[in-house]
Tab-separated table of N, CA and C in Angstrom:
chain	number	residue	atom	x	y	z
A	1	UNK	N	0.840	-1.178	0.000
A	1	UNK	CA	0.000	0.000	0.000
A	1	UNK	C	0.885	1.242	0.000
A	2	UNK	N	0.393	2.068	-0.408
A	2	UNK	CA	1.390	3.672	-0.472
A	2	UNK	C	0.576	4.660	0.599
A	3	UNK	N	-0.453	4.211	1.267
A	3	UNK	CA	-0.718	5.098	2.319
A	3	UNK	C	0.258	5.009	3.683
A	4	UNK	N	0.992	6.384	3.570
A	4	UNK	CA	1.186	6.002	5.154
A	4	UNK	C	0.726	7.522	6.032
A	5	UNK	N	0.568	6.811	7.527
A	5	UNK	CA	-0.057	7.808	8.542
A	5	UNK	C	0.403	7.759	10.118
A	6	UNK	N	0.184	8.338	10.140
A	6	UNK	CA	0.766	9.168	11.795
A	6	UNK	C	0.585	8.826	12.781
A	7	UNK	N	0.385	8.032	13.986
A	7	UNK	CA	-0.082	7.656	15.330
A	7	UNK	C	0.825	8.291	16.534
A	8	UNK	N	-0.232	8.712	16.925
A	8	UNK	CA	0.664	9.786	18.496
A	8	UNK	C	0.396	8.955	19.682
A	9	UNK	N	1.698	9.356	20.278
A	9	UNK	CA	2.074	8.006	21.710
A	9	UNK	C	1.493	9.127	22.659
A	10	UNK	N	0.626	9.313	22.930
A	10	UNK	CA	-0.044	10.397	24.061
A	10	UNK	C	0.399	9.918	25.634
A	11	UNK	N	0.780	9.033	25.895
A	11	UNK	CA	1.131	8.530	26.876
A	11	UNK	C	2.151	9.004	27.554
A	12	UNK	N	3.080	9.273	26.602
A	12	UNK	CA	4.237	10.305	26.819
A	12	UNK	C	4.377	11.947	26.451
A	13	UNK	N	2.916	12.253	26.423
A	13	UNK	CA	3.101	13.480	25.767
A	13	UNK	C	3.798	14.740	26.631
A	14	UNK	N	4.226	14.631	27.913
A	14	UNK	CA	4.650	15.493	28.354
A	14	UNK	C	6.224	15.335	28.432
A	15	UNK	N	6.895	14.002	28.090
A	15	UNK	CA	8.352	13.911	27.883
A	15	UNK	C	8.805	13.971	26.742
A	16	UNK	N	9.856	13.897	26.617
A	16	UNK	CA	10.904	13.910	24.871
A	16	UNK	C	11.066	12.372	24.867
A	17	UNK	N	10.020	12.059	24.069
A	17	UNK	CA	10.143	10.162	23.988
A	17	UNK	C	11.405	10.025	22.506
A	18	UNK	N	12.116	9.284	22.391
A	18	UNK	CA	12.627	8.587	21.680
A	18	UNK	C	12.600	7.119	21.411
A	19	UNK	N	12.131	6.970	20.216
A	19	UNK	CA	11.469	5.475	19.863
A	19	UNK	C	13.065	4.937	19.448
A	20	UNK	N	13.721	4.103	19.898
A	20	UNK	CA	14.587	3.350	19.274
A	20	UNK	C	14.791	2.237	18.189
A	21	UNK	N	13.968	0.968	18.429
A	21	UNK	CA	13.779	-0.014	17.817
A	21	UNK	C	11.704	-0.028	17.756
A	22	UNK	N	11.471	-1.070	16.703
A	22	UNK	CA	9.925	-1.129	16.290
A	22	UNK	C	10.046	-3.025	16.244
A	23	UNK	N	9.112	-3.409	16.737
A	23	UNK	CA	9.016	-4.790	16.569
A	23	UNK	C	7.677	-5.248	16.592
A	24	UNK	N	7.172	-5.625	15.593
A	24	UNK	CA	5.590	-6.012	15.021
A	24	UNK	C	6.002	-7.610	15.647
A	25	UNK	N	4.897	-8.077	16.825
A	25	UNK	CA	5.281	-9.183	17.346
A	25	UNK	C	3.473	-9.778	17.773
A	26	UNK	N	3.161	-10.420	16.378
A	26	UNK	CA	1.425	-10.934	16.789
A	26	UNK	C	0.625	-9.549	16.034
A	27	UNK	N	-0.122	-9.619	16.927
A	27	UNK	CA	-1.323	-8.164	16.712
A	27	UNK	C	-1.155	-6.995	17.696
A	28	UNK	N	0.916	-7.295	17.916
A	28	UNK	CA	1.139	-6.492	19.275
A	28	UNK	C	2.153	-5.361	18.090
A	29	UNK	N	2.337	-4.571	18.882
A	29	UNK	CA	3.549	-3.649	18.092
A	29	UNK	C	4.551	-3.637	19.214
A	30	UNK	N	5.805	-3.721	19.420
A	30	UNK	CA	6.369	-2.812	20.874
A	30	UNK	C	7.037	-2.529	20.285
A	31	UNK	N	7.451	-0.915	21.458
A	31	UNK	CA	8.393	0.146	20.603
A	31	UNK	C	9.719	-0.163	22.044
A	32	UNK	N	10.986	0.191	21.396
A	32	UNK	CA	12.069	0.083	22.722
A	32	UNK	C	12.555	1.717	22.557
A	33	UNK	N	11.830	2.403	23.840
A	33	UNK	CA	12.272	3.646	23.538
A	33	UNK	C	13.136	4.026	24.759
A	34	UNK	N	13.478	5.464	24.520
A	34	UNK	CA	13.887	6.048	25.726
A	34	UNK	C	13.125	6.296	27.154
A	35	UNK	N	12.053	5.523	26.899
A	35	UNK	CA	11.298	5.682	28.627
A	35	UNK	C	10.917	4.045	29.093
A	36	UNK	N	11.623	3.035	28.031
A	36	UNK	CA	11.537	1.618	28.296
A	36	UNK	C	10.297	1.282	27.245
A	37	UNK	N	10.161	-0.138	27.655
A	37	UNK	CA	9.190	-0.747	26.153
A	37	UNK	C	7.586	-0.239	26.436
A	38	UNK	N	6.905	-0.087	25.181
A	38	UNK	CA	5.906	0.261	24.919
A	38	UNK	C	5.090	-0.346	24.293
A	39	UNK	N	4.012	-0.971	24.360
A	39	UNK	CA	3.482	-2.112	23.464
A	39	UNK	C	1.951	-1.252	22.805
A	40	UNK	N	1.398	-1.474	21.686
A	40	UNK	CA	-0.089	-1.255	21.469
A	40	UNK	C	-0.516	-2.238	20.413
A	41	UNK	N	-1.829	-2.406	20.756
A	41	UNK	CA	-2.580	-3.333	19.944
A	41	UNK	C	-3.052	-3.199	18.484
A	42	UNK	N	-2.107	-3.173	17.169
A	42	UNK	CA	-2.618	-3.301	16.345
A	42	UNK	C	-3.657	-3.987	15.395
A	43	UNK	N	-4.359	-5.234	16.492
A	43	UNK	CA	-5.248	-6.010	15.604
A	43	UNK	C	-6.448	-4.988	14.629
A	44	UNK	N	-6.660	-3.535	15.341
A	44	UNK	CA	-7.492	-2.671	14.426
A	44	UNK	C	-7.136	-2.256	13.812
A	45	UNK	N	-7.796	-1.688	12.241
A	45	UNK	CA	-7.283	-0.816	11.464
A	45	UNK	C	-7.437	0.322	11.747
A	46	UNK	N	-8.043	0.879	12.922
A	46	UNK	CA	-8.857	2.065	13.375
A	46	UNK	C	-7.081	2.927	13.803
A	47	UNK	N	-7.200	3.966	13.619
A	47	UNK	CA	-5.978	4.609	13.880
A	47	UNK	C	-5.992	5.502	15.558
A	48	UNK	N	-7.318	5.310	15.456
A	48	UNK	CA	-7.523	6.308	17.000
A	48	UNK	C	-7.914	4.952	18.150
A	49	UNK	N	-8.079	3.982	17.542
A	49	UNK	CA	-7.958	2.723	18.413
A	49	UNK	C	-6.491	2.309	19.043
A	50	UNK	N	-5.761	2.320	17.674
A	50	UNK	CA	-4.457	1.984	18.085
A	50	UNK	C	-3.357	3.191	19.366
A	51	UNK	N	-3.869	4.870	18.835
A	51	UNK	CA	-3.461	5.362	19.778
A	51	UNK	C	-3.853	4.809	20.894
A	52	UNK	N	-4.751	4.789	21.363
A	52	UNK	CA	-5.178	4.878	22.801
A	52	UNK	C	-4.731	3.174	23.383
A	53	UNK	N	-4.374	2.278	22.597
A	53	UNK	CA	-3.929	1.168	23.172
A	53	UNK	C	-2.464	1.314	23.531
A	54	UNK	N	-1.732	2.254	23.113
A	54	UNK	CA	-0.707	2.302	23.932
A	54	UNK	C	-0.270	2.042	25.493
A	55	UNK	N	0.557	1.397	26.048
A	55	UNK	CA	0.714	1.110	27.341
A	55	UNK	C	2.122	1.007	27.453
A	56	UNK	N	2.482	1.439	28.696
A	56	UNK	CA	4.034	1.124	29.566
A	56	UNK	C	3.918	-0.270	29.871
A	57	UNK	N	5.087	-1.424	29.124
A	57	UNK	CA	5.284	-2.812	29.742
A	57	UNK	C	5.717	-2.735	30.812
A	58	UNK	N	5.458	-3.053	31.822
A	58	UNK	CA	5.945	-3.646	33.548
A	58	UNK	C	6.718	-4.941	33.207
A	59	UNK	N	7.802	-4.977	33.348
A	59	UNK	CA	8.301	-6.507	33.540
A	59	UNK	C	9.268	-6.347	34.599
A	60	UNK	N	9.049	-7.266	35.968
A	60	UNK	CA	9.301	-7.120	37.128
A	60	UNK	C	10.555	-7.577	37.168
A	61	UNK	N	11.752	-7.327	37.338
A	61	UNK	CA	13.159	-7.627	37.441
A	61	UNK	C	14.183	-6.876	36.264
A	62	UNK	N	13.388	-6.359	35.074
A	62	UNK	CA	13.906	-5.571	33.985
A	62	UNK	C	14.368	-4.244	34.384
A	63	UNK	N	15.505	-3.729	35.113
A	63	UNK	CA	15.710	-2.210	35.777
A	63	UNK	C	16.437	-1.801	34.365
A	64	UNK	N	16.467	-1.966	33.492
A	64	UNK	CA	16.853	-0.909	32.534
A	64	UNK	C	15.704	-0.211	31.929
A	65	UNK	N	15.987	0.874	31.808
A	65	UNK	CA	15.325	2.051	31.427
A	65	UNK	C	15.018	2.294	30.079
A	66	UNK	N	16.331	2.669	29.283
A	66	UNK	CA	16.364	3.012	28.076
A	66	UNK	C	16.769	1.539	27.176
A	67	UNK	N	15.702	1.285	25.820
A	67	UNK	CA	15.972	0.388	25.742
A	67	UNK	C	16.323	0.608	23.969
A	68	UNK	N	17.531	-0.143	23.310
A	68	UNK	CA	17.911	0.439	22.612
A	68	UNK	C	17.316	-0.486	21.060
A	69	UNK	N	17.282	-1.298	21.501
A	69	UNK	CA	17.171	-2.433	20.181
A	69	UNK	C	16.273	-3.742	19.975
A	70	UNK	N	15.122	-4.036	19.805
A	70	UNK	CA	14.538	-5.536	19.715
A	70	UNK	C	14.915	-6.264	18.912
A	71	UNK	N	14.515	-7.423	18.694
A	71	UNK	CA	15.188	-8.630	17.868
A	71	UNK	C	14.170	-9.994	18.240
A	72	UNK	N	14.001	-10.225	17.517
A	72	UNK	CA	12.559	-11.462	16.964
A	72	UNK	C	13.992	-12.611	17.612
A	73	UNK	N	13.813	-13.580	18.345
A	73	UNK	CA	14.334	-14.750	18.293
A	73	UNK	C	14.067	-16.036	18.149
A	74	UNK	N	14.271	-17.255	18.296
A	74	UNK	CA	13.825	-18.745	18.108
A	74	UNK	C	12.371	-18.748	18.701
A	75	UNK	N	11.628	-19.823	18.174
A	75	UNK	CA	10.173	-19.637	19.499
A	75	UNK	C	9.417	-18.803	19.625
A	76	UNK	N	9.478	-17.543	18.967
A	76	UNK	CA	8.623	-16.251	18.768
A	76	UNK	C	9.199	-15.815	20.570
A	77	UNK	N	10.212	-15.654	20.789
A	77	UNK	CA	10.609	-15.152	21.831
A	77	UNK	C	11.046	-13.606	20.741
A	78	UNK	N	11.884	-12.715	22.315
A	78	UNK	CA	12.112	-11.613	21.968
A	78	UNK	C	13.311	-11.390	22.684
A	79	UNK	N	14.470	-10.345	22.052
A	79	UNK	CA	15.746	-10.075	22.417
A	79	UNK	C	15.377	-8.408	22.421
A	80	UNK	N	15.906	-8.043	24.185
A	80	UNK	CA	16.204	-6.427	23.691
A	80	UNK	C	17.704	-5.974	24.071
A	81	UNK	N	18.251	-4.815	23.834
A	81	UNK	CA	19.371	-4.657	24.583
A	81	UNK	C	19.312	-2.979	25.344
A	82	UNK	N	19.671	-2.481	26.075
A	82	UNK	CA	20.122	-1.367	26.772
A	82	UNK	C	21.520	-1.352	26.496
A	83	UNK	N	22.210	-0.175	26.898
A	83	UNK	CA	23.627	0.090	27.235
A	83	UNK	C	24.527	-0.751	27.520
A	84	UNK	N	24.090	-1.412	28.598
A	84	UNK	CA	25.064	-2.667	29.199
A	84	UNK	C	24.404	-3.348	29.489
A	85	UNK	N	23.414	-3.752	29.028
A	85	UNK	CA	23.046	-5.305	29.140
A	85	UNK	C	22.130	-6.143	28.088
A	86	UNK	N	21.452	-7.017	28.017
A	86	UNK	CA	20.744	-7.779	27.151
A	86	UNK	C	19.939	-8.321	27.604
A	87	UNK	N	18.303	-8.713	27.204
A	87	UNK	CA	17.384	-9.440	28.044
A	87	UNK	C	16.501	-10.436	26.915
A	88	UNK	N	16.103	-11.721	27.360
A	88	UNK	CA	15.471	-12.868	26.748
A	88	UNK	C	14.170	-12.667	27.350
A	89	UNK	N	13.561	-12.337	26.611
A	89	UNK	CA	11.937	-12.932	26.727
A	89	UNK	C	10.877	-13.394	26.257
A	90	UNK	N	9.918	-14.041	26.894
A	90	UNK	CA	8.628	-14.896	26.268
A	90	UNK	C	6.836	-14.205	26.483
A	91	UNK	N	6.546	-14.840	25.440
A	91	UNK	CA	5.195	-14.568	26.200
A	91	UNK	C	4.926	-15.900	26.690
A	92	UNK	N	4.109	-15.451	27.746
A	92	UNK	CA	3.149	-16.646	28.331
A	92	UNK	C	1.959	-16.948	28.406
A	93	UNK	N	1.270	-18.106	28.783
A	93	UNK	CA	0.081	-18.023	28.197
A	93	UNK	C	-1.146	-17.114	28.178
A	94	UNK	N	-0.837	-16.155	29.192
A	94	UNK	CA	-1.665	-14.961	29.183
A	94	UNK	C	-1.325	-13.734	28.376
A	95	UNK	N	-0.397	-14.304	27.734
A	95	UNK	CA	0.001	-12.994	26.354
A	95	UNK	C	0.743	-12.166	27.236
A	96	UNK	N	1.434	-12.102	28.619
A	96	UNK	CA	2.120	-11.358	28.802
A	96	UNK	C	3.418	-11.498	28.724
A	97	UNK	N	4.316	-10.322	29.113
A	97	UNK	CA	5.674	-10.939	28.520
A	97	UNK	C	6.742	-11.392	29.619
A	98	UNK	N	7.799	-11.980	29.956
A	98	UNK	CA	8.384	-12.974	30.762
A	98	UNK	C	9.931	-13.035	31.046
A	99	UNK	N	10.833	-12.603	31.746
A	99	UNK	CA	12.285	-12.509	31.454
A	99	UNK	C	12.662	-13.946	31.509
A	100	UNK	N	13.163	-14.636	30.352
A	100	UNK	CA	14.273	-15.838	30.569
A	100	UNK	C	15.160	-15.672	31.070
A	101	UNK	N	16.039	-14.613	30.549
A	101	UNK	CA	17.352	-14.383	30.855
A	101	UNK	C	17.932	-12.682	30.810
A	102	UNK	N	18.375	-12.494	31.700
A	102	UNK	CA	19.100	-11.337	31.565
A	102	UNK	C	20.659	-10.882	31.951
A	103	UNK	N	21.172	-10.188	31.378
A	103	UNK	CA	22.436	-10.246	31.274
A	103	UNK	C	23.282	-9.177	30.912
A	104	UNK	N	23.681	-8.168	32.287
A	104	UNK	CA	24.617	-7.013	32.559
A	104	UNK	C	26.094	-7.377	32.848
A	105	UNK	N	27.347	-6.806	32.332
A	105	UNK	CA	27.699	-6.815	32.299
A	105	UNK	C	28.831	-4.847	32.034
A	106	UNK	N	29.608	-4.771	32.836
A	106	UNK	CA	30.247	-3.044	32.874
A	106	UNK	C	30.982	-3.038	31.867
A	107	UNK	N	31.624	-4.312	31.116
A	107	UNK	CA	32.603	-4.357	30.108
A	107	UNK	C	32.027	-3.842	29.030
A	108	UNK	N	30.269	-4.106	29.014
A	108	UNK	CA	29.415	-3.796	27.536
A	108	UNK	C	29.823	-2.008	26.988
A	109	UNK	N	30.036	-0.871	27.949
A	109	UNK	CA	30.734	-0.087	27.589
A	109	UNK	C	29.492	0.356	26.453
A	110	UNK	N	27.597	0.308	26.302
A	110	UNK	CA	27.258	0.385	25.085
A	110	UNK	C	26.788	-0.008	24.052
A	111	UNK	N	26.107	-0.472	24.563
A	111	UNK	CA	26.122	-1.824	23.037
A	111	UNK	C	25.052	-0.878	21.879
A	112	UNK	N	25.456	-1.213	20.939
A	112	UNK	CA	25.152	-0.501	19.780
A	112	UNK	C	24.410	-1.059	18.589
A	113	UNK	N	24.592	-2.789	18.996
A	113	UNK	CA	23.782	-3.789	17.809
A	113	UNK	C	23.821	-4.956	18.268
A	114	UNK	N	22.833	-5.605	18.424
A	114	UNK	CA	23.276	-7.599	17.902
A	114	UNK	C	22.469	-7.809	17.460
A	115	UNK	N	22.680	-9.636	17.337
A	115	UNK	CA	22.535	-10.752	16.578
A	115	UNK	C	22.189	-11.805	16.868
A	116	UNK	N	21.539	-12.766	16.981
A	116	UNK	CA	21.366	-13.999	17.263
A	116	UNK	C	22.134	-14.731	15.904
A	117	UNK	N	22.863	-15.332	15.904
A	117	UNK	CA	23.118	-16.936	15.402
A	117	UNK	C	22.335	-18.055	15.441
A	118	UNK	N	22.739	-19.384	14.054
A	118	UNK	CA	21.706	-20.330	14.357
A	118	UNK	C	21.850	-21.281	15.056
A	119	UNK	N	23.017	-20.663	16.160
A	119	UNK	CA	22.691	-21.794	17.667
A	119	UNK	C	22.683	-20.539	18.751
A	120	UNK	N	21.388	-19.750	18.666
A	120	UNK	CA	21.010	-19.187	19.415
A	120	UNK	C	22.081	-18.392	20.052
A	121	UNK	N	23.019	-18.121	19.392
A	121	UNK	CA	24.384	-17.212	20.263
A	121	UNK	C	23.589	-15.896	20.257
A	122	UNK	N	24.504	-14.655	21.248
A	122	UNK	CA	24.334	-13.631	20.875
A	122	UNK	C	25.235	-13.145	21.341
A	123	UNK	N	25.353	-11.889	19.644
A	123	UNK	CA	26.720	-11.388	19.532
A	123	UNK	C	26.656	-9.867	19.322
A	124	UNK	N	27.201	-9.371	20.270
A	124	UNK	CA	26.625	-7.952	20.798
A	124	UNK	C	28.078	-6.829	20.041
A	125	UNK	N	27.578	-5.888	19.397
A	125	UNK	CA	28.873	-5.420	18.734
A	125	UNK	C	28.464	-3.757	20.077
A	126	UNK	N	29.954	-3.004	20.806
A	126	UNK	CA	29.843	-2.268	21.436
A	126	UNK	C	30.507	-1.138	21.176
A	127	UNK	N	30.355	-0.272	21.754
A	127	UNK	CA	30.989	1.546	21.074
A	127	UNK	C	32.297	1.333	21.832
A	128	UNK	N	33.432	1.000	22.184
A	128	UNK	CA	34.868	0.640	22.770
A	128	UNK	C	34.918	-0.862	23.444
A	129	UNK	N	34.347	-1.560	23.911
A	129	UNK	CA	34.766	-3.031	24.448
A	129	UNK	C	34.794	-3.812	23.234
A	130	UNK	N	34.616	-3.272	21.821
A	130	UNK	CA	34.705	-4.096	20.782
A	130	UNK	C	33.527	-5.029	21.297
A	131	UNK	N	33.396	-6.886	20.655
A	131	UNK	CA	31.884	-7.325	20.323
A	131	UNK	C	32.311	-8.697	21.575
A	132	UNK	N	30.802	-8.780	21.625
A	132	UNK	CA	31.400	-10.318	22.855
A	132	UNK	C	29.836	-11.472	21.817
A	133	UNK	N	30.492	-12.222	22.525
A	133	UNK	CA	29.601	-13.794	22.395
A	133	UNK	C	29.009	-14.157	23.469
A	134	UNK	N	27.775	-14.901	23.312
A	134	UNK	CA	26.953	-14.852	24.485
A	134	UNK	C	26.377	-16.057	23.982
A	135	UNK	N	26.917	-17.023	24.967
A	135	UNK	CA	26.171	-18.363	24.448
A	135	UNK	C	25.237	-18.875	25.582
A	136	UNK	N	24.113	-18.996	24.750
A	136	UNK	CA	22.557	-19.183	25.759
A	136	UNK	C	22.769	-20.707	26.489
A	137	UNK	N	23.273	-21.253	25.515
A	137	UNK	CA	23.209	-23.081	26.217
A	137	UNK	C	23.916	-22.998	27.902
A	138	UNK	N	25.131	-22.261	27.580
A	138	UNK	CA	25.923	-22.157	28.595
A	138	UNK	C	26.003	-20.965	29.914
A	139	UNK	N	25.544	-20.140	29.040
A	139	UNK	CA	25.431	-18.484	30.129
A	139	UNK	C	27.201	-18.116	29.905
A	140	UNK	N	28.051	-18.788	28.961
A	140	UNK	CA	29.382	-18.279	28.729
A	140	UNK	C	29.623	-16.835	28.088
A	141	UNK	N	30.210	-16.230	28.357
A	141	UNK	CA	30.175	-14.455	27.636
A	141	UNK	C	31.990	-14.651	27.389
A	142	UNK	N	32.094	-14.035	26.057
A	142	UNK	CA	33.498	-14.051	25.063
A	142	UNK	C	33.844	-12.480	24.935
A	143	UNK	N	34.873	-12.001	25.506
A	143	UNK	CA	34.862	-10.844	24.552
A	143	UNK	C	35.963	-10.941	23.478
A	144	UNK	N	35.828	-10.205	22.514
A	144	UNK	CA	36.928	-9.653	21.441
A	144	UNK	C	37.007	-8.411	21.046
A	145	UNK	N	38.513	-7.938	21.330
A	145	UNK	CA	38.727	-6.529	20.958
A	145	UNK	C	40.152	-6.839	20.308
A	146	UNK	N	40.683	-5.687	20.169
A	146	UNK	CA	42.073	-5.437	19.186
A	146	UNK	C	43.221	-6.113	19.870
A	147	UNK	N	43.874	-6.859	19.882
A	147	UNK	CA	45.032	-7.021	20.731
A	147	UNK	C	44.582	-8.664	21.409
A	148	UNK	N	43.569	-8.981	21.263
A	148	UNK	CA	43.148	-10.546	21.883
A	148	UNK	C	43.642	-11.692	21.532
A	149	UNK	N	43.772	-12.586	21.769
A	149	UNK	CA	44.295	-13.880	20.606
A	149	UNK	C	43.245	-14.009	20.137
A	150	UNK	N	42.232	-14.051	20.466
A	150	UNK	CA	40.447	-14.660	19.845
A	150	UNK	C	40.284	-13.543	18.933
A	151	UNK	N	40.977	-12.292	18.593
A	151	UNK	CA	40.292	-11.544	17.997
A	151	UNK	C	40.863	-10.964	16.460
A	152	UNK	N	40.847	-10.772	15.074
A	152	UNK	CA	41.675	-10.658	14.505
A	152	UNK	C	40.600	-9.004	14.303
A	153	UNK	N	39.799	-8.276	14.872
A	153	UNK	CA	38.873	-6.819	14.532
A	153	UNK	C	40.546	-6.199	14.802
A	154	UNK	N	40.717	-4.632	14.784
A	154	UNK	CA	41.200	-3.590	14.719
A	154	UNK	C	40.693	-2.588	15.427
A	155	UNK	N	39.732	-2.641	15.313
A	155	UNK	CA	38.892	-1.941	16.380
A	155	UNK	C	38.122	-1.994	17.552
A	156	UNK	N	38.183	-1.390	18.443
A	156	UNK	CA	37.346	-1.547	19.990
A	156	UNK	C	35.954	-1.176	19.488
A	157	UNK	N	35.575	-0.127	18.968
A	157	UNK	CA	34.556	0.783	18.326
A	157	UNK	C	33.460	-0.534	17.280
A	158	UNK	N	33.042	-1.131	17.448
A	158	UNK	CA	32.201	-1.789	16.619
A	158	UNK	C	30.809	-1.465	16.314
A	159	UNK	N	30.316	-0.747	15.340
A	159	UNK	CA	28.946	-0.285	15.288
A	159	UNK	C	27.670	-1.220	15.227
A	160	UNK	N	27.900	-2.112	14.119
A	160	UNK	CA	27.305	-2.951	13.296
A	160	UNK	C	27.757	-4.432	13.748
A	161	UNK	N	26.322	-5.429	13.589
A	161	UNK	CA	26.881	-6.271	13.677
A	161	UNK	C	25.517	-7.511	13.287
A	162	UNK	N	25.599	-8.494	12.467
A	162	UNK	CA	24.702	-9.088	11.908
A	162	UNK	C	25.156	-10.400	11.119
A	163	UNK	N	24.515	-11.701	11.383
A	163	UNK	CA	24.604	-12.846	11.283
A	163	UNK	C	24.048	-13.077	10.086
A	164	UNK	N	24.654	-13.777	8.910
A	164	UNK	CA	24.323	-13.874	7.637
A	164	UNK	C	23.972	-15.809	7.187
A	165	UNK	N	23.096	-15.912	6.492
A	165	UNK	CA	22.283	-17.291	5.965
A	165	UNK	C	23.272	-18.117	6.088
A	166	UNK	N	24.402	-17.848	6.163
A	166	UNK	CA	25.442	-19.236	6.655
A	166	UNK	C	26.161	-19.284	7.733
A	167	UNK	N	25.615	-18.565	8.793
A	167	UNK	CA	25.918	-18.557	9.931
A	167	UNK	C	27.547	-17.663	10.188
A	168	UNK	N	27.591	-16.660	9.223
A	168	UNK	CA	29.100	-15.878	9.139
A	168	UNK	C	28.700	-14.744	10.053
A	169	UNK	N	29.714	-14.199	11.035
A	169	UNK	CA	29.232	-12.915	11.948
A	169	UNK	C	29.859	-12.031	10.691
A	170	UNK	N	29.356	-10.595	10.526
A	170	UNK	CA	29.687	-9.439	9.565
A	170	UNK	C	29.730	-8.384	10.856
A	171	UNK	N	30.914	-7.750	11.012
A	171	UNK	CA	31.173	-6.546	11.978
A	171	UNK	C	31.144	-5.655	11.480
A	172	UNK	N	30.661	-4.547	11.558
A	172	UNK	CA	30.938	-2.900	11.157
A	172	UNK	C	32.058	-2.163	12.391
A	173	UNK	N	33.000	-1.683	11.856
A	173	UNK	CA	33.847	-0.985	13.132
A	173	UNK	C	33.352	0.713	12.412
């Protein structure tokens, strides 16, 4: 379709919201912004429906704030990241949403992008700690920066970072 149109987050209308990431997940939308995740119900086409379904997600143990990035994972689960950390979650059978796993770390220095792999890794590229590995089976965390034996990057600074149909990591520094 070539129509496009406008929906206002009134919810926040008295702060400076910044929407970071968009993730169409069901007949749900959530946004990862600067005041934490935001979900509304797109099953309508009604545009003044969808405003007003806007809502603040509560997820009880999630203390990050600003949230920078979503990511669709295995299972119709969901990946977000903040600054320094990363979080796994589900819905459950009441359609709400669920922390598997979460995972801070001071070395993250930032994180700026990841990735899931197709054995569920995740590979977090950061603004100076360079990129780490995060393997779910194990709860093991890898880093690589300039100067590592594990690492042949050049750079600490990694912007970009994305897992390609044959399972190759692609870094942006």
């Amino acid at each position: 379709s070539d129509n496009v149109s406008q929906v206002a987050i009134r919810l926040f209308s008295d702060k400076q919201l910044r929407i970071h990431s968009i993730l169409p997940y069901g007949t749900t939308l959530i946004l990862a912004t600067s005041e934490g995740l935001v979900r509304a119900d797109i099953s309508s086409k009604n545009l003044g429906s969808i405003e007003d379904s806007f809502r603040e997600l509560d997820l009880p143990g999630l203390e990050v704030r600003v949230i920078l990035k979503l990511h669709i994972g295995s299972n119709e689960t969901i990946w977000l990241s903040g600054n320094n950390s990363f979080t796994h979650l589900k819905s459950n059978k009441s359609g709400e949403l669920e922390i598997l796993d979460h995972v801070q770390d001071n070395r993250f220095r930032g994180i700026r992008d990841f990735t899931i792999d197709h054995e569920n890794n995740v590979w977090l590229s950061t603004f100076k700690s360079g990129f780490f590995r995060y393997r779910t089976s194990s709860k093991n965390l890898v880093q690589f920066k300039p100067g590592s034996s594990n690492s042949t990057v050049t750079s600490a600074n990694t912007a970009a970072i994305e897992c390609d149909a044959e399972g190759n990591i692609w870094i942006g520094t």
